[in-house]
PDB file of C-alpha atoms and ligand atoms in Angstrom:
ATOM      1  CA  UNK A 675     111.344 133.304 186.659  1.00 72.00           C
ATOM      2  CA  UNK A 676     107.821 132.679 187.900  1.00 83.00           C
ATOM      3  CA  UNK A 677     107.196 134.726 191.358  1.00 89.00           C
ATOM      4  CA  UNK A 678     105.689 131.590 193.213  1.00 83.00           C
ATOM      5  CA  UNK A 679     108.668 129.694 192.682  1.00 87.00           C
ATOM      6  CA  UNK A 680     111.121 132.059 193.676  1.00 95.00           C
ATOM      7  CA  UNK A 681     110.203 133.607 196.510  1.00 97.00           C
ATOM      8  CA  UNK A 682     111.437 132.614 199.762  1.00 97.00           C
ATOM      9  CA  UNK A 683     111.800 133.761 203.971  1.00 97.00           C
ATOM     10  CA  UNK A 684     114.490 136.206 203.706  1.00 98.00           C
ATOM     11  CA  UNK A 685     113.534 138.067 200.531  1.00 98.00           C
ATOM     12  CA  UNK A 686     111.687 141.238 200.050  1.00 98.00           C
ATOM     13  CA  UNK A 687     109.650 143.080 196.961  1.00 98.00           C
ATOM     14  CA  UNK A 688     110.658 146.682 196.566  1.00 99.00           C
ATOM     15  CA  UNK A 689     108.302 148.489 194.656  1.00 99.00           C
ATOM     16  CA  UNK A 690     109.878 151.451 193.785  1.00 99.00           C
ATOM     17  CA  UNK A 691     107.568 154.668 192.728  1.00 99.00           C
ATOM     18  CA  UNK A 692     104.754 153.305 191.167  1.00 99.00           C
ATOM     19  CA  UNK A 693     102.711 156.527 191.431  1.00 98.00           C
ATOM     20  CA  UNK A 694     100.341 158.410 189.214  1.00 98.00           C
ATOM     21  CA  UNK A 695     102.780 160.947 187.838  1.00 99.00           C
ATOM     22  CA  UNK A 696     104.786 158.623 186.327  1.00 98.00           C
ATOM     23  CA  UNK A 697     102.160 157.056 184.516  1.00 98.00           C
ATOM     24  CA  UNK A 698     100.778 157.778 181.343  1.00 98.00           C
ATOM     25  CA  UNK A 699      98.662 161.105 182.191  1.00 98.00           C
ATOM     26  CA  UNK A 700     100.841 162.294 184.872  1.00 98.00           C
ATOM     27  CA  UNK A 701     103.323 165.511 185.251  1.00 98.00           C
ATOM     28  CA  UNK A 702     106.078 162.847 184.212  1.00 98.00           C
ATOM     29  CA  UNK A 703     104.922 160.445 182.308  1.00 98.00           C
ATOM     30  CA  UNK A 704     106.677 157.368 181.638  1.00 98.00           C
ATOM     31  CA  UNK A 705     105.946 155.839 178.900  1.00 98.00           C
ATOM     32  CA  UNK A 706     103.825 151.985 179.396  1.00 98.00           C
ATOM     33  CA  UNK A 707     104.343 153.127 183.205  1.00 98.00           C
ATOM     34  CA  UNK A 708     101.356 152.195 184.361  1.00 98.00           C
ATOM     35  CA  UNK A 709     102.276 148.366 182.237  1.00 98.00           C
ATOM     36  CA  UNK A 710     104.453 147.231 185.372  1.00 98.00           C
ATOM     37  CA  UNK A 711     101.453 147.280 187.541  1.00 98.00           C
ATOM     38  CA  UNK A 712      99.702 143.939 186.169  1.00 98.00           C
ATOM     39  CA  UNK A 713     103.162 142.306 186.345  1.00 98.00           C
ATOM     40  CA  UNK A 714     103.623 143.587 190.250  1.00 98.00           C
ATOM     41  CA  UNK A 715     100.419 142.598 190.917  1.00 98.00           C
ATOM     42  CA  UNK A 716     101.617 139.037 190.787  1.00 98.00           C
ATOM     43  CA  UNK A 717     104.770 139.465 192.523  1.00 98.00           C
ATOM     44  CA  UNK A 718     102.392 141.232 194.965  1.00 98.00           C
ATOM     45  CA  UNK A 719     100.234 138.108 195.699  1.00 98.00           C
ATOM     46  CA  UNK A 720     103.399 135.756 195.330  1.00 98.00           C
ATOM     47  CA  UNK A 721     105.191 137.465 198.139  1.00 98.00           C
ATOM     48  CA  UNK A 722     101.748 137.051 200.117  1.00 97.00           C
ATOM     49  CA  UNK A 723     101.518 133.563 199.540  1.00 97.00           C
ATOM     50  CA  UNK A 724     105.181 133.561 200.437  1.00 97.00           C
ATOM     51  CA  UNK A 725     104.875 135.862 203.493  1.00 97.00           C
ATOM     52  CA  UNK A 726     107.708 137.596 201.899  1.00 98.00           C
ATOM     53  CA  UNK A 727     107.516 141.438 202.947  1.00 98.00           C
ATOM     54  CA  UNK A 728     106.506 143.996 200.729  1.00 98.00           C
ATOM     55  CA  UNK A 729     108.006 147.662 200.763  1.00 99.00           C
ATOM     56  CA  UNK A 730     107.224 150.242 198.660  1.00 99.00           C
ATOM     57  CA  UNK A 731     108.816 153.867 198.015  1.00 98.00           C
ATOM     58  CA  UNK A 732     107.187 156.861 196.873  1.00 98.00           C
ATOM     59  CA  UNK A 733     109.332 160.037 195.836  1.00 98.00           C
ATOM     60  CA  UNK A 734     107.306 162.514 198.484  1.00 98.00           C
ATOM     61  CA  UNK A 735     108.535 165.780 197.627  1.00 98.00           C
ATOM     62  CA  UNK A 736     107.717 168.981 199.654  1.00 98.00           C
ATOM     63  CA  UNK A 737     106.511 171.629 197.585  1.00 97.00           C
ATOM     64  CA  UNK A 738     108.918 173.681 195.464  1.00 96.00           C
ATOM     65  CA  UNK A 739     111.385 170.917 195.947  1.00 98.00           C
ATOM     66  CA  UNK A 740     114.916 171.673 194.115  1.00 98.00           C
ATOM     67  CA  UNK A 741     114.156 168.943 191.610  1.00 98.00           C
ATOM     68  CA  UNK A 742     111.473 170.885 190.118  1.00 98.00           C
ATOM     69  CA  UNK A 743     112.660 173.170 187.258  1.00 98.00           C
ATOM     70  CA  UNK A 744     110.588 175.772 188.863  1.00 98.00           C
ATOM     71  CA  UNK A 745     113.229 175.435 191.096  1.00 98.00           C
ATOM     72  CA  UNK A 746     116.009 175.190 188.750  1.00 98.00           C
ATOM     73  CA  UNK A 747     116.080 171.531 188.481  1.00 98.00           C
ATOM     74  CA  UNK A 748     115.844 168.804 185.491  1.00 98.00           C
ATOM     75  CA  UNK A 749     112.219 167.958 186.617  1.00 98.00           C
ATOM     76  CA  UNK A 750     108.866 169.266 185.739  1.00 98.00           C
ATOM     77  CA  UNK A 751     106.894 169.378 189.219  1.00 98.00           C
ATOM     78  CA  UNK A 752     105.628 166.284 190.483  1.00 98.00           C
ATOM     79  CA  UNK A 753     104.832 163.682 193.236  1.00 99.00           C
ATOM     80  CA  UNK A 754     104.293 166.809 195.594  1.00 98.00           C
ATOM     81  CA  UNK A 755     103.548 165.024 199.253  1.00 98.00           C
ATOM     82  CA  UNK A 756      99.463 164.515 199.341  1.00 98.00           C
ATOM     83  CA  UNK A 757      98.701 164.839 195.705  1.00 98.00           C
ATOM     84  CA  UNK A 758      97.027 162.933 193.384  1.00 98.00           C
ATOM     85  CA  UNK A 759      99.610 162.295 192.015  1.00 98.00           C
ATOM     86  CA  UNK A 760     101.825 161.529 194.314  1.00 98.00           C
ATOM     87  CA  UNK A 761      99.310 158.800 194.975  1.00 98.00           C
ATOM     88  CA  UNK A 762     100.055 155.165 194.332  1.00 98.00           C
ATOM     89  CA  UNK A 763      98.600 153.539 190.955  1.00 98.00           C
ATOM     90  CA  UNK A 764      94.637 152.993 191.957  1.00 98.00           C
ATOM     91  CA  UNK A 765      95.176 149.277 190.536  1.00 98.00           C
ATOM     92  CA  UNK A 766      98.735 149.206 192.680  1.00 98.00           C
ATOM     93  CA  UNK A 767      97.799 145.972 195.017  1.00 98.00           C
ATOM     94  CA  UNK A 768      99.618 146.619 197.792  1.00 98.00           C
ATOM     95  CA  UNK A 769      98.606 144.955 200.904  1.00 97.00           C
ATOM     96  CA  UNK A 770      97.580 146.508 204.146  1.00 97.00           C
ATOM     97  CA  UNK A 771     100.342 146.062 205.365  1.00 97.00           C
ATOM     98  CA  UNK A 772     103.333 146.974 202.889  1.00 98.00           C
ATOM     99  CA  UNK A 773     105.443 149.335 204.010  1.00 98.00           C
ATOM    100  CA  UNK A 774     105.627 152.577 202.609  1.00 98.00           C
ATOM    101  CA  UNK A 775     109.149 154.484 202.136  1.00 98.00           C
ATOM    102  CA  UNK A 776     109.129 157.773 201.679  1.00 98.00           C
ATOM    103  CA  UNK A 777     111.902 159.666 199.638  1.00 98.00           C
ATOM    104  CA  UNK A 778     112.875 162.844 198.225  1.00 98.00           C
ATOM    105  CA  UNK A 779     111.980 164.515 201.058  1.00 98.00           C
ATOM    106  CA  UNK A 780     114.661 166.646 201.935  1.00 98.00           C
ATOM    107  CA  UNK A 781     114.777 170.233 201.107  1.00 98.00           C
ATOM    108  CA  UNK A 782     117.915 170.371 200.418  1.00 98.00           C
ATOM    109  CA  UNK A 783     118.835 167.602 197.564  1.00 97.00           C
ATOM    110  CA  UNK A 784     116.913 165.071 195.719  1.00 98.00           C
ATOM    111  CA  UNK A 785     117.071 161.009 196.568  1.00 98.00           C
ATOM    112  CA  UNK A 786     116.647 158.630 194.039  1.00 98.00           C
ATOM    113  CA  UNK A 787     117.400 155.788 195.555  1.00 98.00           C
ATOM    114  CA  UNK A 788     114.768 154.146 198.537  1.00 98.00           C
ATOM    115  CA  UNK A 789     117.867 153.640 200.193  1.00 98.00           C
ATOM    116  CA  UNK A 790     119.781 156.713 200.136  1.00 98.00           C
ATOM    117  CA  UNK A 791     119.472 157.894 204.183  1.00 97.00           C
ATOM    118  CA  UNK A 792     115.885 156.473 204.643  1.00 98.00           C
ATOM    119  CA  UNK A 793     117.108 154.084 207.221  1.00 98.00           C
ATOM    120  CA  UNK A 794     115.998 150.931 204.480  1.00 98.00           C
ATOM    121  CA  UNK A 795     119.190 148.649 204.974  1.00 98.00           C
ATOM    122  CA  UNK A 796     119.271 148.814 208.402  1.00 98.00           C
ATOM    123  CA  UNK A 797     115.332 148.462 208.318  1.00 98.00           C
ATOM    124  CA  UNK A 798     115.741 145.526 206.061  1.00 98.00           C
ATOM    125  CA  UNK A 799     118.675 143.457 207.945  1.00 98.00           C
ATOM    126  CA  UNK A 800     116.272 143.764 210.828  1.00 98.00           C
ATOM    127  CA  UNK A 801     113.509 141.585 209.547  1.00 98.00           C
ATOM    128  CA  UNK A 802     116.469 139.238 208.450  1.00 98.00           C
ATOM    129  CA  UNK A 803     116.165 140.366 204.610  1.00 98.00           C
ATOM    130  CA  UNK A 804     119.111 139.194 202.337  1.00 98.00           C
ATOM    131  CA  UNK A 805     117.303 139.039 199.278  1.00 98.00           C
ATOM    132  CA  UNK A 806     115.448 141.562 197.401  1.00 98.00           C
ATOM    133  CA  UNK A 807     113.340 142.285 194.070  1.00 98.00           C
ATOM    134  CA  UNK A 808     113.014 145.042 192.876  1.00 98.00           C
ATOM    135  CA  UNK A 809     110.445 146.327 190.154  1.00 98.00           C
ATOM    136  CA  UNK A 810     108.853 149.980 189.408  1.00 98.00           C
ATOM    137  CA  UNK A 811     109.683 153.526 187.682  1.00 98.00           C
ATOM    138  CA  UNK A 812     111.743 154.790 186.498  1.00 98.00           C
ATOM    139  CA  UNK A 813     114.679 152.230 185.464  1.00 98.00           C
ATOM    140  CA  UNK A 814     116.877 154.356 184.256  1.00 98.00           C
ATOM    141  CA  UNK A 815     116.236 156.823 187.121  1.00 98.00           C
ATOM    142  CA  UNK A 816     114.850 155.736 190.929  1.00 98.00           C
ATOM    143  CA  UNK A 817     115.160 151.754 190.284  1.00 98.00           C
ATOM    144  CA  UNK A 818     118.698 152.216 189.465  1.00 98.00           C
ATOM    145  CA  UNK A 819     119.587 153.837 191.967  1.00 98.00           C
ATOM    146  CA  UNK A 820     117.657 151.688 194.308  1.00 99.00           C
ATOM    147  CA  UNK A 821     118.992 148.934 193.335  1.00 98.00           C
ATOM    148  CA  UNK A 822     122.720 149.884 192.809  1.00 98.00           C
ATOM    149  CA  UNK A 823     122.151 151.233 196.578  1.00 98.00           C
ATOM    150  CA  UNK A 824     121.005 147.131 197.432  1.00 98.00           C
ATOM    151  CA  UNK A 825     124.187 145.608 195.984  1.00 98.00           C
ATOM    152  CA  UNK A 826     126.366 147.645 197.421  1.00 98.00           C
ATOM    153  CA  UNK A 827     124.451 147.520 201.011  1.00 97.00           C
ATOM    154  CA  UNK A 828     125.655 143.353 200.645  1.00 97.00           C
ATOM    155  CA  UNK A 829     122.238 142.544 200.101  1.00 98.00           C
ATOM    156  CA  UNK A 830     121.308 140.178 196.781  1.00 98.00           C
ATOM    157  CA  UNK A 831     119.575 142.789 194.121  1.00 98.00           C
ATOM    158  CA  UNK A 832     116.998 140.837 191.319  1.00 98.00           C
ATOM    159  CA  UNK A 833     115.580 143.323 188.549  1.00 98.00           C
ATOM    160  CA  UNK A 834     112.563 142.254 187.763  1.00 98.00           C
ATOM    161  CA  UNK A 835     112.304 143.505 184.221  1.00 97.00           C
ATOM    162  CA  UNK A 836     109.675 143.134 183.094  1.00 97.00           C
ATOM    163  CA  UNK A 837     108.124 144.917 186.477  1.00 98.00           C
ATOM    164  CA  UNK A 838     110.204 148.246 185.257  1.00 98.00           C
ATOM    165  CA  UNK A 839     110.192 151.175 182.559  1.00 98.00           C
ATOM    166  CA  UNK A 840     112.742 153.919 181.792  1.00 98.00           C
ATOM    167  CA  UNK A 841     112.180 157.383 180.791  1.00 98.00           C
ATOM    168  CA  UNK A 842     114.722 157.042 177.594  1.00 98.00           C
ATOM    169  CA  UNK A 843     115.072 153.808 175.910  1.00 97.00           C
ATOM    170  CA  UNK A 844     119.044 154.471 175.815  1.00 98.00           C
ATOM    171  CA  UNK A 845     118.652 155.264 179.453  1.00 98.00           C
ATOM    172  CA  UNK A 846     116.980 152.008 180.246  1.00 98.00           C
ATOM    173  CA  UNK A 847     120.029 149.925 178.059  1.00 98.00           C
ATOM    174  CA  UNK A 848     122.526 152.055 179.946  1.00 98.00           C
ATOM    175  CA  UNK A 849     120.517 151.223 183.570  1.00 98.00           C
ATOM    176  CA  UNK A 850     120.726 147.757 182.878  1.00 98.00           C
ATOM    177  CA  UNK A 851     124.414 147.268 182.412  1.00 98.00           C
ATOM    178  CA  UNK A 852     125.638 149.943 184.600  1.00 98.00           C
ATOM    179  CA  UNK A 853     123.294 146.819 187.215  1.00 98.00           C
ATOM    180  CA  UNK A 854     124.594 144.191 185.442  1.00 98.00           C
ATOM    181  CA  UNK A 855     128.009 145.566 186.333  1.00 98.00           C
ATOM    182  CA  UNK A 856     127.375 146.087 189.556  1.00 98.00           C
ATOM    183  CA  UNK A 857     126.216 142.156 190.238  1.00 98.00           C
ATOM    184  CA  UNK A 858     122.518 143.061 190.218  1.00 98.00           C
ATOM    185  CA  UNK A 859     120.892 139.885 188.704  1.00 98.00           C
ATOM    186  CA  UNK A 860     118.443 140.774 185.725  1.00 97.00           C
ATOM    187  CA  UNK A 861     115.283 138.350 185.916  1.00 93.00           C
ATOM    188  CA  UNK A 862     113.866 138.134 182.159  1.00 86.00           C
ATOM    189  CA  UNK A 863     110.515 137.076 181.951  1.00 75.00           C
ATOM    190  CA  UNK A 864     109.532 133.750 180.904  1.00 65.00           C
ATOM    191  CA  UNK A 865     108.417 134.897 177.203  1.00 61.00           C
ATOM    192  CA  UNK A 866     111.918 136.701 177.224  1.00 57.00           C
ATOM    193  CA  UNK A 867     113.848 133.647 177.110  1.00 48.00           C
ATOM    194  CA  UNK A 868     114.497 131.393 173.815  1.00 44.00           C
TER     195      UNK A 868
HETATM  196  C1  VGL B 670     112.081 159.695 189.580  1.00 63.97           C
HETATM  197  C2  VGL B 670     112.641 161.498 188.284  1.00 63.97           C
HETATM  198  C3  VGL B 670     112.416 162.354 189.340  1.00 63.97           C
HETATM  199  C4  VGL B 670     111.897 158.222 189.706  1.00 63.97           C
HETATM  200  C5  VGL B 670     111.852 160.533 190.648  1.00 63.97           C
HETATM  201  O1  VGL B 670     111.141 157.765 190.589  1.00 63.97           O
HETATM  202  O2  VGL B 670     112.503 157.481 188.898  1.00 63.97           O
HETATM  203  N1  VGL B 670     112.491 160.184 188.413  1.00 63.97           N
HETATM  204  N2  VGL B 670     112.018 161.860 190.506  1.00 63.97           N
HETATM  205 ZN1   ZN B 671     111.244 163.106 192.033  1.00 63.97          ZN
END
């Protein structure tokens, strides 16, 4: 699938946490993190063309968040709220006016998903949004989530593959069928096919 000829009124790109930290260089790296942001680039200036809104989520944690295994959770510190990097990927394209979405806030518990009580369904069935595609970090982790979270909301889910990277390979196979499951649709890129 080629992002000009797919996108449509009613859709939406989700970019889901394409930040420094989870690049290559960052408290938690991904690896070939920072490789989704070429691809989103041109679902970035599809959706444009398209007028197709574009959201994107950034985990925004308070300091000493109970994620962080300083805290006694599974996750070195990072994407602490007005760090570097917490920042979006400098190359990142978004427009002026995507809309940010800010998660893992809370003090109290972590939130993978963009949707999980940020007020993004009900934001989304607003502006009349039945579609969305979804691309970012990690899949095996925040995308998931995110997009299991869109399926279930009654709204159409597209994985954008190519557009994603997990933090364990077996992760990322498990992600994709626990979404396949689910009725998320998986959108191969055009090299991908036979
Ligand atoms: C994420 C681990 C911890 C993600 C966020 O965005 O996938 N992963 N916090
Ligand atoms: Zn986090």
């Amino acid at each position: 699938m080629e992002p000009e000829t797919v996108l449509r009124e009613g859709d939406a790109l989700l970019i889901v946490d394409v930040q420094n930290d989870f690049c290559p260089g960052g408290a938690l790296p991904i690896e070939e993190g920072d490789a989704v942001v070429t691809v989103l680039n041109g679902w970035i200036a599809a959706a444009r063309a398209a007028g197709v809104p574009v959201y994107a989520s950034r985990d925004w944690h308070p300091p000493n968040h109970p994620s962080f295994a300083t805290e006694g959770g599974p996750w070195p510190v990072h994407c602490v709220q007005g760090t570097e990097g917490a920042a979006f990927h400098p190359d990142l394209a978004l427009p002026a006016d995507a809309v940010p979405v800010a998660k893992g806030t809370r003090f109290d518990k972590d939130q993978y998903s963009a949707f999980d009580e940020t007020g993004l369904s009900a934001e989304l069935a607003r502006r009349g949004v039945r579609r969305v595609w979804i691309g970012g970090l990690a899949l095996d982790i925040c995308v998931k989530a995110t997009a299991l979270d869109a399926a279930a909301a009654g709204i159409e889910a597209h994985l954008i593959a190519d557009a994603s990277r997990p933090v364990t390979a077996e992760g990322g196979a498990e992600a994709l069928r626990e979404m396949a499951a689910a009725g998320v649709i998986l959108e191969e890129p055009p090299s991908a096919r036979g």
